[in-house]
CSV table of N, CA and C in Angstrom, one decimal:
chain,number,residue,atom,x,y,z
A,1,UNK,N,-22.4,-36.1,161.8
A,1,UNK,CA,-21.6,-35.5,160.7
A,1,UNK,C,-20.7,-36.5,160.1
A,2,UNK,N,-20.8,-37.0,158.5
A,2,UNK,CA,-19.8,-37.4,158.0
A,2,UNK,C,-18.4,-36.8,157.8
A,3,UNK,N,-17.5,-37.8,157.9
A,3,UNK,CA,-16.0,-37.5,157.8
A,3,UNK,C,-16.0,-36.8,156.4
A,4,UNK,N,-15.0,-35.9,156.3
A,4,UNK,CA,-14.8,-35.0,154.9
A,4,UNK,C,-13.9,-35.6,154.0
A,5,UNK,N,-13.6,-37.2,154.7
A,5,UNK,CA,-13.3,-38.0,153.4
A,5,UNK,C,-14.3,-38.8,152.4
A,6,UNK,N,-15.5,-39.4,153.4
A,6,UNK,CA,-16.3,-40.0,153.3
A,6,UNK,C,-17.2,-39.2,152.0
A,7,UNK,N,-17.3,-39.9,150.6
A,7,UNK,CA,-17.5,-39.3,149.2
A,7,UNK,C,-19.4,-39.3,149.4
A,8,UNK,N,-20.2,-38.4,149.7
A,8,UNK,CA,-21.3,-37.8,149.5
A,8,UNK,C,-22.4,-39.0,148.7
A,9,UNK,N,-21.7,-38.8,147.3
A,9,UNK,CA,-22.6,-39.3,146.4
A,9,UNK,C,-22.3,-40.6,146.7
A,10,UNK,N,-21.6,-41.6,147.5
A,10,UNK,CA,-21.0,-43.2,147.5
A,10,UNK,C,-22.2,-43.4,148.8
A,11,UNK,N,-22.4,-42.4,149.8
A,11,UNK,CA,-23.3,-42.6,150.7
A,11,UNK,C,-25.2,-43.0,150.2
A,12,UNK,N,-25.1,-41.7,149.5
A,12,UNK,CA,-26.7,-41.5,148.7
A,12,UNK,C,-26.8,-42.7,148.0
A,13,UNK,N,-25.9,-43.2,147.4
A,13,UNK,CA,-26.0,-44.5,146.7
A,13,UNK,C,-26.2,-45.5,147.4
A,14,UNK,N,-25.1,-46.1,148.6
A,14,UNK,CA,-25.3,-47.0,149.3
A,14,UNK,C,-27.0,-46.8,150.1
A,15,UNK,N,-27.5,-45.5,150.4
A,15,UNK,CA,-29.0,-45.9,151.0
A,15,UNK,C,-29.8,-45.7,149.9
A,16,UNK,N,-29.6,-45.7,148.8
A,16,UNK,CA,-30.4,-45.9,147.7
A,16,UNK,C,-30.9,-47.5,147.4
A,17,UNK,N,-29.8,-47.7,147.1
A,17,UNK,CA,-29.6,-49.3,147.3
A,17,UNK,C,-30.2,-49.9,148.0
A,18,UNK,N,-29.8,-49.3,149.5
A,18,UNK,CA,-30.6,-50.5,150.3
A,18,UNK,C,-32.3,-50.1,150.4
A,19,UNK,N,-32.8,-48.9,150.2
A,19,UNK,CA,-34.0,-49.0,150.4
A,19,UNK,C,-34.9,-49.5,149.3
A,20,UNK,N,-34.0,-49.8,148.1
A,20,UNK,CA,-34.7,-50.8,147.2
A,20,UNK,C,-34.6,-51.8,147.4
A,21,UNK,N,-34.0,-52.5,148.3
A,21,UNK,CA,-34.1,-53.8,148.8
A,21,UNK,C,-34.6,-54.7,150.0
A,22,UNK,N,-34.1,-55.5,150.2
A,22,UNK,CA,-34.9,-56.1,151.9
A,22,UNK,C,-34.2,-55.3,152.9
A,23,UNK,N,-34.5,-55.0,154.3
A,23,UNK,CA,-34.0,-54.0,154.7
A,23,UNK,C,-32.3,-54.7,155.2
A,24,UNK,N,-32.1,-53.3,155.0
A,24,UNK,CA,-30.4,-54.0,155.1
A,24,UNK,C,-29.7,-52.7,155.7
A,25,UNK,N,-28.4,-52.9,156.7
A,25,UNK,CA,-27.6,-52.0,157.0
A,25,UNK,C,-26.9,-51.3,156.7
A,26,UNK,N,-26.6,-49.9,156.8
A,26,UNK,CA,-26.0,-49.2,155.9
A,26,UNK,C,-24.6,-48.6,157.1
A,27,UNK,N,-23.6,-48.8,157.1
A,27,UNK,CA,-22.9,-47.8,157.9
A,27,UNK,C,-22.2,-46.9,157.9
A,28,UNK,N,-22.3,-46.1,158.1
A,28,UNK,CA,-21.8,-44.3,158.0
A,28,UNK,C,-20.4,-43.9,159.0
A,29,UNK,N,-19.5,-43.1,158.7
A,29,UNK,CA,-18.1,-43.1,159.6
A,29,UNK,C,-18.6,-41.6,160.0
A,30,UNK,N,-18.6,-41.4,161.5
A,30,UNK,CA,-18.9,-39.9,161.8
A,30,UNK,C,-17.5,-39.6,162.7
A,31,UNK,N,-16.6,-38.6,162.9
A,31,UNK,CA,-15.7,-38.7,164.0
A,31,UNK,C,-15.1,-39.3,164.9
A,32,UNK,N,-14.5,-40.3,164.3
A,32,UNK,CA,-14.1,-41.3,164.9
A,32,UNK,C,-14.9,-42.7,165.4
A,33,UNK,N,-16.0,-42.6,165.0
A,33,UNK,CA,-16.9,-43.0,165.3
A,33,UNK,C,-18.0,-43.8,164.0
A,34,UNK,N,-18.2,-45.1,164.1
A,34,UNK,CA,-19.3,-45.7,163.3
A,34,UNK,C,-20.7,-45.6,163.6
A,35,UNK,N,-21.8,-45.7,163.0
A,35,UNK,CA,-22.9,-45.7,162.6
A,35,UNK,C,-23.8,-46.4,162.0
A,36,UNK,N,-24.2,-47.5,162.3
A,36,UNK,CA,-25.2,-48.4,161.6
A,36,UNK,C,-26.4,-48.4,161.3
A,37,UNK,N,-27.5,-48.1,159.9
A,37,UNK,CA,-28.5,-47.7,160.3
A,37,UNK,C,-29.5,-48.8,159.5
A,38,UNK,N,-30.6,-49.3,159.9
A,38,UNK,CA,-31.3,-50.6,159.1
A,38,UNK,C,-32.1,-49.3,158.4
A,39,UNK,N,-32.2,-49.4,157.3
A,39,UNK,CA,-33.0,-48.7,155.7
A,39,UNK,C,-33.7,-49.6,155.4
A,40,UNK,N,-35.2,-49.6,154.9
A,40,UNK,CA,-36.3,-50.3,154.6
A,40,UNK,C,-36.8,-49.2,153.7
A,41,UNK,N,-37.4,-49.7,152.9
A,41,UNK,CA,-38.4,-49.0,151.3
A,41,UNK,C,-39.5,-48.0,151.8
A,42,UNK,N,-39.2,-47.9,153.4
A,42,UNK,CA,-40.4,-46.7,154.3
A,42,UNK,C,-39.7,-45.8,155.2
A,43,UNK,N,-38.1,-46.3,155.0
A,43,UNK,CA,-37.3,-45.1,155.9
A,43,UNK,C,-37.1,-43.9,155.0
A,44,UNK,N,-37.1,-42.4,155.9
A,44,UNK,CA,-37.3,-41.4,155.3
A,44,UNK,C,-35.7,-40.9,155.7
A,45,UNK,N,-35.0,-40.3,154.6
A,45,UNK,CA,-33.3,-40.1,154.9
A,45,UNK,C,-33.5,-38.4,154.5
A,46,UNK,N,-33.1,-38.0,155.6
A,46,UNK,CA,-32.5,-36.5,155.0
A,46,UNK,C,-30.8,-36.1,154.8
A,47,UNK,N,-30.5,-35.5,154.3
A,47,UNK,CA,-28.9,-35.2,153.8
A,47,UNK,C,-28.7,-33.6,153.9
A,48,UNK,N,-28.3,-33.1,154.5
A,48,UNK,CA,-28.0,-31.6,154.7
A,48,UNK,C,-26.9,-31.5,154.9
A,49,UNK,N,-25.8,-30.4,153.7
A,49,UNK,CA,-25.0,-30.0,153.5
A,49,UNK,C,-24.7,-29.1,154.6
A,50,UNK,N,-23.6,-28.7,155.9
A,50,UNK,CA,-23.0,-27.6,155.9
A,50,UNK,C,-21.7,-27.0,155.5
A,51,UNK,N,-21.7,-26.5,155.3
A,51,UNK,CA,-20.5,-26.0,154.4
A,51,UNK,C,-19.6,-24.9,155.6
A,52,UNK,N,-18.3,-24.9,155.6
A,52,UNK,CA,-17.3,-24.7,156.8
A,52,UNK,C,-17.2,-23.2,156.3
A,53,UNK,N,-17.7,-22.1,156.7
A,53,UNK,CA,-17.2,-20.8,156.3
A,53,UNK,C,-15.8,-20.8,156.8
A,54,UNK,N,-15.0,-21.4,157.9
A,54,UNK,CA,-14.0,-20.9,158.4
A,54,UNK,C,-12.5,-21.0,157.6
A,55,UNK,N,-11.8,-20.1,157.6
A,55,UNK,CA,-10.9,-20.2,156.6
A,55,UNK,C,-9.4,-20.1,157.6
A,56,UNK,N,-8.5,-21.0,157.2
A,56,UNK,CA,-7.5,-21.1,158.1
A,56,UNK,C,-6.3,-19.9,157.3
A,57,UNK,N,-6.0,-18.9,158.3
A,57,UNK,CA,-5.0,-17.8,157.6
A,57,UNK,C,-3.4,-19.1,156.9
A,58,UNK,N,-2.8,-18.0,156.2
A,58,UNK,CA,-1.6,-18.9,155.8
A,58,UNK,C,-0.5,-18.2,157.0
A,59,UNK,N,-1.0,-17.3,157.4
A,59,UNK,CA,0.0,-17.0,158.4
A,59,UNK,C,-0.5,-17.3,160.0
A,60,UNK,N,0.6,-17.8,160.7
A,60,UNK,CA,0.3,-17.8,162.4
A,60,UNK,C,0.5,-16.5,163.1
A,61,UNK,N,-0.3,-16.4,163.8
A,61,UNK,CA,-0.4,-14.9,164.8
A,61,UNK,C,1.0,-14.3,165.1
A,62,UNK,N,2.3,-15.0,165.1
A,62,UNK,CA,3.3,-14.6,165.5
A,62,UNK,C,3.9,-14.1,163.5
A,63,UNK,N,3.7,-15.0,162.5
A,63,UNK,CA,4.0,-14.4,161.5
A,63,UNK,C,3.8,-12.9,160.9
A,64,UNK,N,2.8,-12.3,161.9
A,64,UNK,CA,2.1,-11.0,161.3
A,64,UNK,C,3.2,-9.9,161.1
A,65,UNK,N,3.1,-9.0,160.2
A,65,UNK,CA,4.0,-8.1,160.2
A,65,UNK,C,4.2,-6.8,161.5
A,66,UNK,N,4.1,-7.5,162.8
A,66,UNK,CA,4.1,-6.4,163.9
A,66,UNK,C,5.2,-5.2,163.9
A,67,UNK,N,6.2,-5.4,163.0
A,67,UNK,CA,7.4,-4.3,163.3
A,67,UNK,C,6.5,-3.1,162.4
A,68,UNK,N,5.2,-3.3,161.5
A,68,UNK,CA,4.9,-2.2,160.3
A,68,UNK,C,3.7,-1.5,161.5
A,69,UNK,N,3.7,-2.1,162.8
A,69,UNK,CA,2.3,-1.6,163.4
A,69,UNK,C,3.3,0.1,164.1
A,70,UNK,N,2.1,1.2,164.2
A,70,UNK,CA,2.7,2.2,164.7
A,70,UNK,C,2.4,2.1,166.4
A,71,UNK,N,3.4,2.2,167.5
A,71,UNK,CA,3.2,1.8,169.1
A,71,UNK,C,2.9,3.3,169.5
């Protein structure tokens, strides 16, 4: 998984590039973590989006309005 700084379209480009050329290394930043991969004019690249459903509340568990709950 690429870092969610790491710009999508700068990647597709960088292995675009190289597979029109002699083979050459491309490296990807995943989680703290690097990734070097040799691309040649016969490597097959797939790219799959996931997209984060999870949504962080603006309130913390202790924020909630508990004095409006009936005990």
């Amino acid at each position: 998984m690429l870092q969610d700084d790491q710009p999508l379209n700068q990647v597709m480009d960088e292995i675009e590039a190289a597979a029109s050329s002699s083979p050459t290394f491309v490296t990807l930043s995943a989680e703290g973590r690097s990734l070097s991969v040799l691309i040649r004019s016969t490597t097959r690249v797939v790219i799959s989006v996931e997209k984060d459903e999870h949504v962080e509340s603006d309130q913390s568990a202790w924020d909630l309005p508990f004095d409006e709950w009936e005990l």
